mmCIF file of C-alpha atoms in Angstrom:
data_model
loop_
_atom_site.group_PDB
_atom_site.id
_atom_site.type_symbol
_atom_site.label_atom_id
_atom_site.label_comp_id
_atom_site.label_asym_id
_atom_site.label_seq_id
_atom_site.Cartn_x
_atom_site.Cartn_y
_atom_site.Cartn_z
ATOM 1 C CA MET W 187 -131.381 5.364 158.862
ATOM 2 C CA LYS W 188 -129.562 8.075 156.625
ATOM 3 C CA SER W 189 -128.116 6.346 153.119
ATOM 4 C CA THR W 190 -126.654 3.293 154.745
ATOM 5 C CA MET W 191 -126.099 -0.268 153.436
ATOM 6 C CA GLY W 192 -125.355 -3.402 155.361
ATOM 7 C CA ILE W 193 -122.955 -6.016 155.011
ATOM 8 C CA ILE W 194 -122.945 -9.349 157.109
ATOM 9 C CA LEU W 195 -119.799 -11.373 157.754
ATOM 10 C CA THR W 196 -120.482 -14.926 158.649
ATOM 11 C CA GLY W 197 -117.029 -16.313 158.805
ATOM 12 C CA GLY W 198 -115.303 -19.487 158.445
ATOM 13 C CA LYS W 199 -115.487 -22.755 160.248
ATOM 14 C CA ASN W 200 -115.618 -22.490 164.328
ATOM 15 C CA ASP W 201 -114.085 -25.868 165.727
ATOM 16 C CA ARG W 202 -115.572 -24.506 169.295
ATOM 17 C CA LEU W 203 -119.044 -25.118 168.133
ATOM 18 C CA LYS W 204 -118.293 -28.775 167.798
ATOM 19 C CA GLU W 205 -121.143 -30.681 166.358
ATOM 20 C CA LEU W 206 -123.419 -27.899 165.998
ATOM 21 C CA ALA W 207 -121.076 -26.056 163.167
ATOM 22 C CA GLU W 208 -119.914 -29.543 161.394
ATOM 23 C CA MET W 209 -122.608 -28.828 158.773
ATOM 24 C CA ARG W 210 -123.766 -25.601 159.034
ATOM 25 C CA SER W 211 -122.169 -21.957 159.541
ATOM 26 C CA SER W 212 -122.240 -20.826 163.077
ATOM 27 C CA THR W 213 -124.593 -18.097 161.724
ATOM 28 C CA ALA W 214 -127.196 -20.760 160.776
ATOM 29 C CA VAL W 215 -127.309 -22.486 164.076
ATOM 30 C CA PRO W 216 -130.676 -22.881 165.639
ATOM 31 C CA ILE W 217 -131.383 -20.816 168.763
ATOM 32 C CA GLY W 218 -134.190 -19.564 171.023
ATOM 33 C CA GLY W 219 -136.935 -22.146 169.987
ATOM 34 C CA LYS W 220 -137.331 -21.177 166.467
ATOM 35 C CA TYR W 221 -134.749 -18.618 165.285
ATOM 36 C CA ARG W 222 -131.162 -18.785 163.455
ATOM 37 C CA VAL W 223 -128.263 -16.793 164.879
ATOM 38 C CA ILE W 224 -128.262 -14.446 161.872
ATOM 39 C CA ASP W 225 -132.026 -13.513 162.577
ATOM 40 C CA PHE W 226 -130.510 -11.032 165.080
ATOM 41 C CA VAL W 227 -128.329 -8.972 163.069
ATOM 42 C CA LEU W 228 -130.497 -9.353 159.842
ATOM 43 C CA SER W 229 -133.575 -7.728 161.789
ATOM 44 C CA ASN W 230 -131.852 -5.161 163.564
ATOM 45 C CA MET W 231 -130.676 -3.708 160.013
ATOM 46 C CA VAL W 232 -133.906 -4.141 158.662
ATOM 47 C CA ASN W 233 -135.370 -2.548 162.110
ATOM 48 C CA SER W 234 -132.985 0.419 161.349
ATOM 49 C CA GLY W 235 -134.278 1.105 157.998
ATOM 50 C CA ILE W 236 -131.117 -0.663 156.260
ATOM 51 C CA LYS W 237 -132.662 -2.115 152.783
ATOM 52 C CA ASN W 238 -129.740 -2.963 150.774
ATOM 53 C CA ILE W 239 -127.779 -5.591 152.706
ATOM 54 C CA GLY W 240 -124.995 -7.960 151.330
ATOM 55 C CA VAL W 241 -124.345 -11.524 153.282
ATOM 56 C CA LEU W 242 -120.850 -12.973 152.679
ATOM 57 C CA THR W 243 -120.846 -16.616 153.136
ATOM 58 C CA GLN W 244 -118.263 -19.000 153.460
ATOM 59 C CA TYR W 245 -118.366 -22.146 155.457
ATOM 60 C CA SER W 246 -121.086 -24.712 154.855
ATOM 61 C CA PHE W 247 -123.525 -21.990 153.758
ATOM 62 C CA ARG W 248 -126.088 -24.226 152.293
ATOM 63 C CA SER W 249 -128.633 -24.172 155.389
ATOM 64 C CA LEU W 250 -127.810 -20.448 155.814
ATOM 65 C CA MET W 251 -129.182 -19.730 152.020
ATOM 66 C CA ASP W 252 -131.980 -21.971 152.597
ATOM 67 C CA HIS W 253 -132.929 -20.226 155.598
ATOM 68 C CA LEU W 254 -132.742 -16.776 153.811
ATOM 69 C CA GLY W 255 -134.413 -17.530 150.566
ATOM 70 C CA SER W 256 -135.369 -14.397 148.978
ATOM 71 C CA GLY W 257 -135.564 -12.474 151.944
ATOM 72 C CA LYS W 258 -139.396 -12.216 152.300
ATOM 73 C CA GLU W 259 -139.764 -12.687 155.827
ATOM 74 C CA TRP W 260 -137.444 -9.600 156.364
ATOM 75 C CA ASP W 261 -139.193 -7.529 153.372
ATOM 76 C CA LEU W 262 -135.827 -7.770 151.537
ATOM 77 C CA ASP W 263 -137.153 -9.582 148.413
ATOM 78 C CA ARG W 264 -137.346 -6.070 146.348
ATOM 79 C CA ARG W 265 -136.970 -4.940 142.859
ATOM 80 C CA ASN W 266 -134.369 -2.577 143.921
ATOM 81 C CA GLU W 267 -131.767 -2.885 146.610
ATOM 82 C CA GLY W 268 -133.035 -5.661 149.000
ATOM 83 C CA LEU W 269 -130.844 -8.954 150.210
ATOM 84 C CA PHE W 270 -128.139 -10.369 148.325
ATOM 85 C CA ILE W 271 -126.180 -13.728 149.186
ATOM 86 C CA PHE W 272 -122.739 -13.764 148.134
ATOM 87 C CA PRO W 273 -121.146 -17.688 148.455
ATOM 88 C CA PRO W 274 -117.423 -18.048 147.483
ATOM 89 C CA TYR W 275 -116.783 -19.014 143.913
ATOM 90 C CA LEU W 276 -113.999 -19.986 141.753
ATOM 91 C CA ALA W 277 -112.661 -17.475 139.250
ATOM 92 C CA GLY W 278 -109.305 -17.309 138.046
ATOM 93 C CA GLU W 279 -106.516 -17.850 140.536
ATOM 94 C CA HIS W 280 -109.177 -17.330 143.374
ATOM 95 C CA SER W 281 -109.413 -20.743 145.241
ATOM 96 C CA GLY W 282 -112.863 -20.291 146.097
ATOM 97 C CA TRP W 283 -112.389 -19.713 149.956
ATOM 98 C CA TYR W 284 -112.145 -16.378 151.088
ATOM 99 C CA GLN W 285 -108.823 -15.910 152.994
ATOM 100 C CA GLY W 286 -110.213 -13.165 155.398
ATOM 101 C CA SER W 287 -112.910 -10.655 156.039
ATOM 102 C CA ALA W 288 -111.263 -8.111 154.018
ATOM 103 C CA ASP W 289 -110.716 -10.500 151.285
ATOM 104 C CA ALA W 290 -114.408 -11.428 151.276
ATOM 105 C CA MET W 291 -115.658 -8.179 150.942
ATOM 106 C CA TYR W 292 -112.994 -7.257 148.280
ATOM 107 C CA HIS W 293 -114.097 -9.952 146.125
ATOM 108 C CA ASN W 294 -117.492 -8.635 146.313
ATOM 109 C CA ILE W 295 -116.664 -4.853 146.020
ATOM 110 C CA THR W 296 -118.472 -4.847 142.704
ATOM 111 C CA PHE W 297 -121.641 -4.723 145.315
ATOM 112 C CA LEU W 298 -119.889 -1.834 147.239
ATOM 113 C CA LYS W 299 -119.541 -0.078 143.878
ATOM 114 C CA ARG W 300 -122.854 -0.153 142.489
ATOM 115 C CA SER W 301 -124.354 0.656 145.751
ATOM 116 C CA TYR W 302 -125.010 4.540 146.201
ATOM 117 C CA GLU W 303 -125.299 4.799 150.051
ATOM 118 C CA GLU W 304 -122.922 7.354 151.704
ATOM 119 C CA TYR W 305 -122.365 4.692 154.507
ATOM 120 C CA VAL W 306 -121.864 1.155 155.420
ATOM 121 C CA LEU W 307 -122.637 -0.884 158.440
ATOM 122 C CA VAL W 308 -120.521 -3.741 158.490
ATOM 123 C CA ALA W 309 -121.385 -6.606 161.118
ATOM 124 C CA GLN W 310 -120.556 -10.038 162.390
ATOM 125 C CA GLY W 311 -123.460 -12.253 162.021
ATOM 126 C CA ASN W 312 -122.626 -14.446 164.846
ATOM 127 C CA CYS W 313 -123.899 -12.278 167.700
ATOM 128 C CA VAL W 314 -127.107 -12.280 169.589
ATOM 129 C CA TYR W 315 -128.345 -8.710 170.657
ATOM 130 C CA LYS W 316 -131.000 -6.292 169.769
ATOM 131 C CA MET W 317 -129.784 -2.476 168.699
ATOM 132 C CA LEU W 318 -131.009 0.005 166.457
ATOM 133 C CA PHE W 319 -128.004 1.523 164.497
ATOM 134 C CA ASP W 320 -129.507 5.123 164.217
ATOM 135 C CA ASP W 321 -127.759 6.707 167.446
ATOM 136 C CA MET W 322 -124.212 4.724 166.291
ATOM 137 C CA LEU W 323 -124.296 6.667 163.032
ATOM 138 C CA ASP W 324 -125.429 9.967 164.655
ATOM 139 C CA TYR W 325 -122.252 9.229 166.897
ATOM 140 C CA HIS W 326 -120.228 8.688 164.274
ATOM 141 C CA ILE W 327 -121.135 11.682 162.099
ATOM 142 C CA LYS W 328 -120.781 13.837 165.433
ATOM 143 C CA LYS W 329 -117.314 12.838 165.954
ATOM 144 C CA ASN W 330 -116.289 13.235 162.417
ATOM 145 C CA ALA W 331 -114.908 9.468 162.848
ATOM 146 C CA ASP W 332 -113.498 7.659 159.926
ATOM 147 C CA ILE W 333 -114.366 4.344 161.246
ATOM 148 C CA THR W 334 -116.985 3.468 164.622
ATOM 149 C CA ILE W 335 -116.699 0.263 166.399
ATOM 150 C CA ALA W 336 -119.489 -0.597 168.728
ATOM 151 C CA TYR W 337 -118.243 -1.936 171.956
ATOM 152 C CA ARG W 338 -119.376 -3.421 174.994
ATOM 153 C CA ASP W 339 -117.687 -3.660 178.595
ATOM 154 C CA MET W 340 -117.901 -7.497 179.182
ATOM 155 C CA SER W 341 -117.001 -7.429 182.963
ATOM 156 C CA ASP W 342 -120.161 -9.316 183.462
ATOM 157 C CA PHE W 343 -118.619 -12.180 181.333
ATOM 158 C CA PRO W 344 -116.337 -15.288 182.141
ATOM 159 C CA ARG W 345 -112.768 -13.743 182.148
ATOM 160 C CA GLU W 346 -111.524 -16.975 180.014
ATOM 161 C CA GLU W 347 -113.941 -16.140 177.201
ATOM 162 C CA LEU W 348 -112.724 -12.665 176.668
ATOM 163 C CA SER W 349 -109.454 -14.527 174.827
ATOM 164 C CA PHE W 350 -111.632 -15.115 171.811
ATOM 165 C CA MET W 351 -112.765 -11.227 171.322
ATOM 166 C CA GLY W 352 -111.276 -8.140 170.500
ATOM 167 C CA VAL W 353 -110.398 -6.072 173.086
ATOM 168 C CA MET W 354 -109.972 -2.306 172.885
ATOM 169 C CA THR W 355 -108.151 0.588 174.731
ATOM 170 C CA MET W 356 -109.494 4.258 174.273
ATOM 171 C CA ASP W 357 -108.740 7.835 175.439
ATOM 172 C CA GLU W 358 -110.694 9.999 177.348
ATOM 173 C CA ASN W 359 -112.578 10.900 173.824
ATOM 174 C CA ARG W 360 -112.906 7.576 172.985
ATOM 175 C CA ARG W 361 -110.833 7.477 170.602
ATOM 176 C CA VAL W 362 -109.282 3.902 169.867
ATOM 177 C CA VAL W 363 -105.705 3.841 170.743
ATOM 178 C CA ASP W 364 -105.000 0.009 171.020
ATOM 179 C CA PHE W 365 -107.075 -3.029 169.801
ATOM 180 C CA LYS W 366 -105.737 -6.618 170.375
ATOM 181 C CA GLU W 367 -107.559 -9.203 168.554
ATOM 182 C CA LYS W 368 -107.836 -12.948 170.801
ATOM 183 C CA HIS W 369 -105.303 -12.080 173.013
ATOM 184 C CA LYS W 370 -104.348 -14.869 175.663
ATOM 185 C CA ASN W 371 -104.295 -12.367 178.429
ATOM 186 C CA PRO W 372 -106.811 -9.471 177.607
ATOM 187 C CA GLU W 373 -105.765 -6.118 179.479
ATOM 188 C CA SER W 374 -109.314 -4.956 179.661
ATOM 189 C CA THR W 375 -113.075 -5.882 179.448
ATOM 190 C CA ILE W 376 -114.051 -3.426 176.761
ATOM 191 C CA CYS W 377 -114.852 -5.756 173.748
ATOM 192 C CA SER W 378 -115.438 -4.862 170.113
ATOM 193 C CA MET W 379 -118.937 -6.108 169.270
ATOM 194 C CA GLY W 380 -117.663 -6.876 165.565
ATOM 195 C CA ILE W 381 -119.845 -3.496 164.478
ATOM 196 C CA TYR W 382 -118.372 -0.866 161.979
ATOM 197 C CA ILE W 383 -119.679 2.197 160.505
ATOM 198 C CA LEU W 384 -117.791 3.808 157.805
ATOM 199 C CA LYS W 385 -118.257 5.706 154.567
ATOM 200 C CA ARG W 386 -118.830 3.528 151.315
ATOM 201 C CA GLU W 387 -115.873 5.074 149.286
ATOM 202 C CA LEU W 388 -113.599 4.646 152.324
ATOM 203 C CA LEU W 389 -114.305 1.145 152.937
ATOM 204 C CA ILE W 390 -113.788 0.622 148.657
ATOM 205 C CA ALA W 391 -110.391 2.564 149.122
ATOM 206 C CA LEU W 392 -109.216 0.472 152.066
ATOM 207 C CA LEU W 393 -110.278 -2.842 150.497
ATOM 208 C CA GLU W 394 -108.643 -2.267 147.538
ATOM 209 C CA GLU W 395 -105.242 -1.019 149.358
ATOM 210 C CA CYS W 396 -105.205 -4.292 151.250
ATOM 211 C CA ASN W 397 -105.646 -6.379 148.491
ATOM 212 C CA SER W 398 -102.570 -4.497 146.713
ATOM 213 C CA HIS W 399 -100.608 -5.533 149.678
ATOM 214 C CA GLY W 400 -101.536 -9.111 150.007
ATOM 215 C CA LYS W 401 -103.580 -8.410 153.167
ATOM 216 C CA TYR W 402 -106.590 -10.359 154.130
ATOM 217 C CA ASP W 403 -108.151 -9.821 157.424
ATOM 218 C CA PHE W 404 -110.483 -6.570 158.332
ATOM 219 C CA VAL W 405 -109.554 -6.393 162.111
ATOM 220 C CA LYS W 406 -105.997 -6.935 161.593
ATOM 221 C CA ASP W 407 -104.751 -5.298 158.385
ATOM 222 C CA VAL W 408 -107.510 -2.349 158.382
ATOM 223 C CA ILE W 409 -108.596 -1.748 161.917
ATOM 224 C CA ILE W 410 -105.442 -2.201 163.849
ATOM 225 C CA ASN W 411 -103.250 -1.230 161.036
ATOM 226 C CA LYS W 412 -104.985 2.094 160.568
ATOM 227 C CA LEU W 413 -105.243 3.035 164.424
ATOM 228 C CA PRO W 414 -102.349 5.794 164.395
ATOM 229 C CA THR W 415 -103.609 7.221 160.841
ATOM 230 C CA LEU W 416 -107.430 7.117 160.791
ATOM 231 C CA ASN W 417 -109.866 8.580 163.507
ATOM 232 C CA ILE W 418 -111.215 5.235 164.818
ATOM 233 C CA TYR W 419 -113.576 5.728 167.742
ATOM 234 C CA GLY W 420 -115.590 3.521 170.069
ATOM 235 C CA TYR W 421 -119.336 3.506 170.554
ATOM 236 C CA LYS W 422 -120.631 2.183 173.939
ATOM 237 C CA PHE W 423 -123.491 -0.390 173.885
ATOM 238 C CA GLU W 424 -125.177 -1.119 177.314
ATOM 239 C CA GLY W 425 -127.793 -3.751 176.289
ATOM 240 C CA TYR W 426 -127.519 -7.448 175.891
ATOM 241 C CA TRP W 427 -124.974 -8.734 173.829
ATOM 242 C CA ARG W 428 -123.632 -12.101 173.412
ATOM 243 C CA ASN W 429 -120.779 -13.760 170.832
ATOM 244 C CA LEU W 430 -121.403 -17.112 169.867
ATOM 245 C CA ASN W 431 -118.117 -18.502 169.902
ATOM 246 C CA SER W 432 -117.954 -21.877 171.829
ATOM 247 C CA ILE W 433 -120.716 -24.511 173.018
ATOM 248 C CA ASN W 434 -120.530 -22.832 176.340
ATOM 249 C CA ALA W 435 -121.436 -19.544 174.925
ATOM 250 C CA TYR W 436 -124.486 -21.571 173.013
ATOM 251 C CA TYR W 437 -125.656 -23.051 176.220
ATOM 252 C CA ARG W 438 -125.650 -19.910 178.084
ATOM 253 C CA ILE W 439 -127.211 -17.654 175.414
ATOM 254 C CA ASN W 440 -130.216 -20.158 175.179
ATOM 255 C CA MET W 441 -130.645 -20.222 179.063
ATOM 256 C CA GLU W 442 -130.195 -16.555 179.324
ATOM 257 C CA MET W 443 -133.309 -16.446 176.823
ATOM 258 C CA LEU W 444 -135.424 -17.931 179.884
ATOM 259 C CA ASN W 445 -134.865 -14.666 182.028
ATOM 260 C CA PRO W 446 -138.253 -12.402 181.039
ATOM 261 C CA GLU W 447 -135.710 -9.145 181.380
ATOM 262 C CA ILE W 448 -133.448 -10.466 178.725
ATOM 263 C CA ARG W 449 -136.191 -11.830 176.749
ATOM 264 C CA TYR W 450 -137.988 -8.858 176.443
ATOM 265 C CA GLN W 451 -134.721 -6.810 175.556
ATOM 266 C CA LEU W 452 -134.001 -9.389 172.672
ATOM 267 C CA PHE W 453 -137.745 -9.835 171.568
ATOM 268 C CA GLU W 454 -139.929 -7.062 172.593
ATOM 269 C CA GLN W 455 -137.595 -3.569 172.482
ATOM 270 C CA HIS W 456 -136.743 -2.100 169.007
ATOM 271 C CA GLY W 457 -139.041 -4.104 166.784
ATOM 272 C CA LYS W 458 -139.361 -7.605 166.001
ATOM 273 C CA VAL W 459 -136.941 -10.339 165.314
ATOM 274 C CA TYR W 460 -137.919 -11.788 162.055
ATOM 275 C CA THR W 461 -137.320 -15.362 160.894
ATOM 276 C CA LYS W 462 -138.385 -17.877 158.170
ATOM 277 C CA VAL W 463 -141.840 -18.776 158.989
ATOM 278 C CA LYS W 464 -143.134 -22.398 159.155
ATOM 279 C CA ASP W 465 -146.429 -23.557 159.582
ATOM 280 C CA GLU W 466 -147.019 -25.686 162.716
ATOM 281 C CA PRO W 467 -149.728 -26.735 164.880
ATOM 282 C CA PRO W 468 -149.649 -25.087 168.408
ATOM 283 C CA ALA W 469 -147.767 -27.140 170.854
ATOM 284 C CA LYS W 470 -149.753 -29.771 172.542
ATOM 285 C CA TYR W 471 -149.656 -30.786 176.296
ATOM 286 C CA ASN W 472 -151.444 -34.127 177.812
ATOM 287 C CA GLU W 473 -152.742 -33.963 181.202
ATOM 288 C CA GLU W 474 -149.409 -35.381 183.021
ATOM 289 C CA ALA W 475 -147.340 -32.791 181.299
ATOM 290 C CA GLU W 476 -145.343 -30.383 183.776
ATOM 291 C CA VAL W 477 -143.505 -27.347 182.099
ATOM 292 C CA ARG W 478 -142.035 -24.637 184.461
ATOM 293 C CA ASN W 479 -139.716 -21.571 182.588
ATOM 294 C CA SER W 480 -139.253 -23.179 179.305
ATOM 295 C CA ILE W 481 -139.436 -21.916 175.847
ATOM 296 C CA ILE W 482 -141.840 -24.231 174.023
ATOM 297 C CA ALA W 483 -142.119 -23.928 169.752
ATOM 298 C CA ASP W 484 -144.774 -24.963 167.690
ATOM 299 C CA GLY W 485 -145.488 -28.712 167.027
ATOM 300 C CA CYS W 486 -144.402 -29.844 170.058
ATOM 301 C CA ILE W 487 -145.913 -32.848 172.059
ATOM 302 C CA ILE W 488 -145.454 -32.916 175.811
ATOM 303 C CA GLU W 489 -146.437 -35.531 177.900
ATOM 304 C CA GLY W 490 -143.619 -35.541 180.472
ATOM 305 C CA THR W 491 -141.758 -32.885 182.650
ATOM 306 C CA VAL W 492 -139.793 -29.856 181.205
ATOM 307 C CA ILE W 493 -138.132 -27.572 183.092
ATOM 308 C CA ASN W 494 -135.827 -24.330 182.444
ATOM 309 C CA SER W 495 -135.059 -25.889 178.847
ATOM 310 C CA VAL W 496 -135.657 -24.862 175.329
ATOM 311 C CA LEU W 497 -137.810 -26.967 172.740
ATOM 312 C CA PHE W 498 -137.719 -26.133 168.948
ATOM 313 C CA ARG W 499 -140.342 -27.013 166.665
ATOM 314 C CA GLY W 500 -141.751 -30.600 166.550
ATOM 315 C CA VAL W 501 -140.170 -31.895 169.658
ATOM 316 C CA THR W 502 -141.987 -34.795 171.278
ATOM 317 C CA ILE W 503 -141.556 -35.584 175.028
ATOM 318 C CA LYS W 504 -143.099 -38.834 175.851
ATOM 319 C CA ARG W 505 -144.774 -39.875 179.425
ATOM 320 C CA ASN W 506 -142.491 -39.830 182.425
ATOM 321 C CA ALA W 507 -139.515 -38.558 180.677
ATOM 322 C CA VAL W 508 -137.958 -35.512 182.806
ATOM 323 C CA VAL W 509 -135.971 -32.776 180.595
ATOM 324 C CA LYS W 510 -134.029 -30.310 182.849
ATOM 325 C CA ASP W 511 -131.843 -27.227 181.523
ATOM 326 C CA CYS W 512 -131.737 -28.670 178.091
ATOM 327 C CA ILE W 513 -131.703 -27.212 174.460
ATOM 328 C CA ILE W 514 -133.537 -29.730 171.902
ATOM 329 C CA MET W 515 -133.629 -28.706 168.397
ATOM 330 C CA GLN W 516 -136.558 -29.786 165.694
ATOM 331 C CA ASP W 517 -138.230 -32.965 165.616
ATOM 332 C CA SER W 518 -136.246 -34.966 168.190
ATOM 333 C CA VAL W 519 -137.816 -37.450 170.200
ATOM 334 C CA ILE W 520 -137.380 -38.238 173.932
ATOM 335 C CA GLU W 521 -138.780 -41.563 174.733
ATOM 336 C CA GLU W 522 -140.520 -42.706 178.145
ATOM 337 C CA ASP W 523 -138.544 -42.635 181.168
ATOM 338 C CA VAL W 524 -135.675 -40.629 179.818
ATOM 339 C CA ASP W 525 -134.074 -38.511 182.700
ATOM 340 C CA ILE W 526 -131.427 -35.789 181.107
ATOM 341 C CA GLU W 527 -130.250 -32.394 182.691
ATOM 342 C CA SER W 528 -127.847 -29.777 180.576
ATOM 343 C CA LEU W 529 -127.971 -31.213 177.265
ATOM 344 C CA ILE W 530 -127.621 -29.770 173.894
ATOM 345 C CA ILE W 531 -129.312 -32.244 171.388
ATOM 346 C CA ASP W 532 -129.322 -31.219 167.650
ATOM 347 C CA LYS W 533 -132.142 -32.041 165.153
ATOM 348 C CA ASN W 534 -133.795 -35.495 164.764
ATOM 349 C CA VAL W 535 -132.230 -37.153 167.571
ATOM 350 C CA TYR W 536 -133.868 -40.135 169.104
ATOM 351 C CA LEU W 537 -133.242 -40.916 172.712
ATOM 352 C CA SER W 538 -134.803 -44.479 173.853
ATOM 353 C CA LYS W 539 -136.749 -45.430 176.948
ATOM 354 C CA GLY W 540 -134.808 -45.230 180.433
ATOM 355 C CA ILE W 541 -131.672 -43.369 179.196
ATOM 356 C CA ARG W 542 -130.196 -41.169 181.698
ATOM 357 C CA LEU W 543 -127.777 -38.283 180.715
ATOM 358 C CA LYS W 544 -126.375 -35.535 182.903
ATOM 359 C CA GLY W 545 -124.255 -32.753 181.822
ATOM 360 C CA MET W 546 -123.146 -29.616 183.824
ATOM 361 C CA ALA W 547 -123.941 -26.125 183.138
ATOM 362 C CA ASN W 548 -120.202 -25.180 182.484
ATOM 363 C CA PHE W 549 -119.871 -28.393 180.418
ATOM 364 C CA PRO W 550 -123.138 -29.635 178.607
ATOM 365 C CA ILE W 551 -123.067 -32.683 176.783
ATOM 366 C CA THR W 552 -123.948 -32.326 173.043
ATOM 367 C CA ILE W 553 -125.748 -34.901 170.790
ATOM 368 C CA GLY W 554 -124.971 -34.505 167.217
ATOM 369 C CA LYS W 555 -127.650 -34.164 164.434
ATOM 370 C CA ASN W 556 -129.886 -37.587 163.582
ATOM 371 C CA ALA W 557 -128.149 -39.291 166.434
ATOM 372 C CA VAL W 558 -130.062 -42.545 168.023
ATOM 373 C CA ILE W 559 -129.025 -43.539 171.798
#
């Protein structure tokens, strides 16, 4: 990809993810059996040839930093360029917490100024999709755009979820003429994917202007504020894309990964999804085990029945246990004769013998990390 660097925004605390984001950033939430959410955007950048990437962290970033490490799994542990992680810091009158996405980028503006690439790809880290960004950059150059925003028509998505997204209106040339962020009554289903391309020098100028006027948010204070004066265009994406902005969204994404067509889009098309590698033995199934349409990670021991579920590394399902439509994270133990349906179970949870718990697809029960029930 022509002279392009990447910036990944990880955002603040998301209360709509409840227990899942109490102790971790939403971008570090485990997903799909062995991945973290940030793996998707990071792998997309690497597969597009972007080798200079900054990750701006804020809320509960320890697990995210532990996961990313030196960037070795993404081939970003380099002498020149590579992966740079920027946690909040205390300096002068700065409180340590970023006041918005533009503020986060401004306080790391040295990274932008020391880089040499002509373009910057800015992307949210809490979305699940597979995309190569080359076509978007070509479109950006062809349109002679100042800023290009990737968008997707979300008419296949629950309408109430659109109120947590940015909704755009464009003219016949796909120039963005209106943008409403998290509007209670969205007028359209054309949603911003939180992916932006612009020139590095322009981004630096916009961030410095925001700071001088006491403005902090990239969408509100740059995108929306500059619609009349900058050429801002939309780039259409038609593949699978989901924003991890609620417990329901998290549950739905994992369940959708059981669909072979979606799994092909996410994990086989346009390169691999890279993640932190852990050495685990293969999953073990005993004679009574029954597994249907499920993702089973390494190190699992299955003695019971697992249907339409996602099991992370090292999960144990004991004899006569029935697990249906569930997401069970690392090293959790489901004892004998347990019957569960539509649950999200975080790491190291223990469900004792004979427990029966049933949630619903649109209201899954969530059990926090290290719980014993």
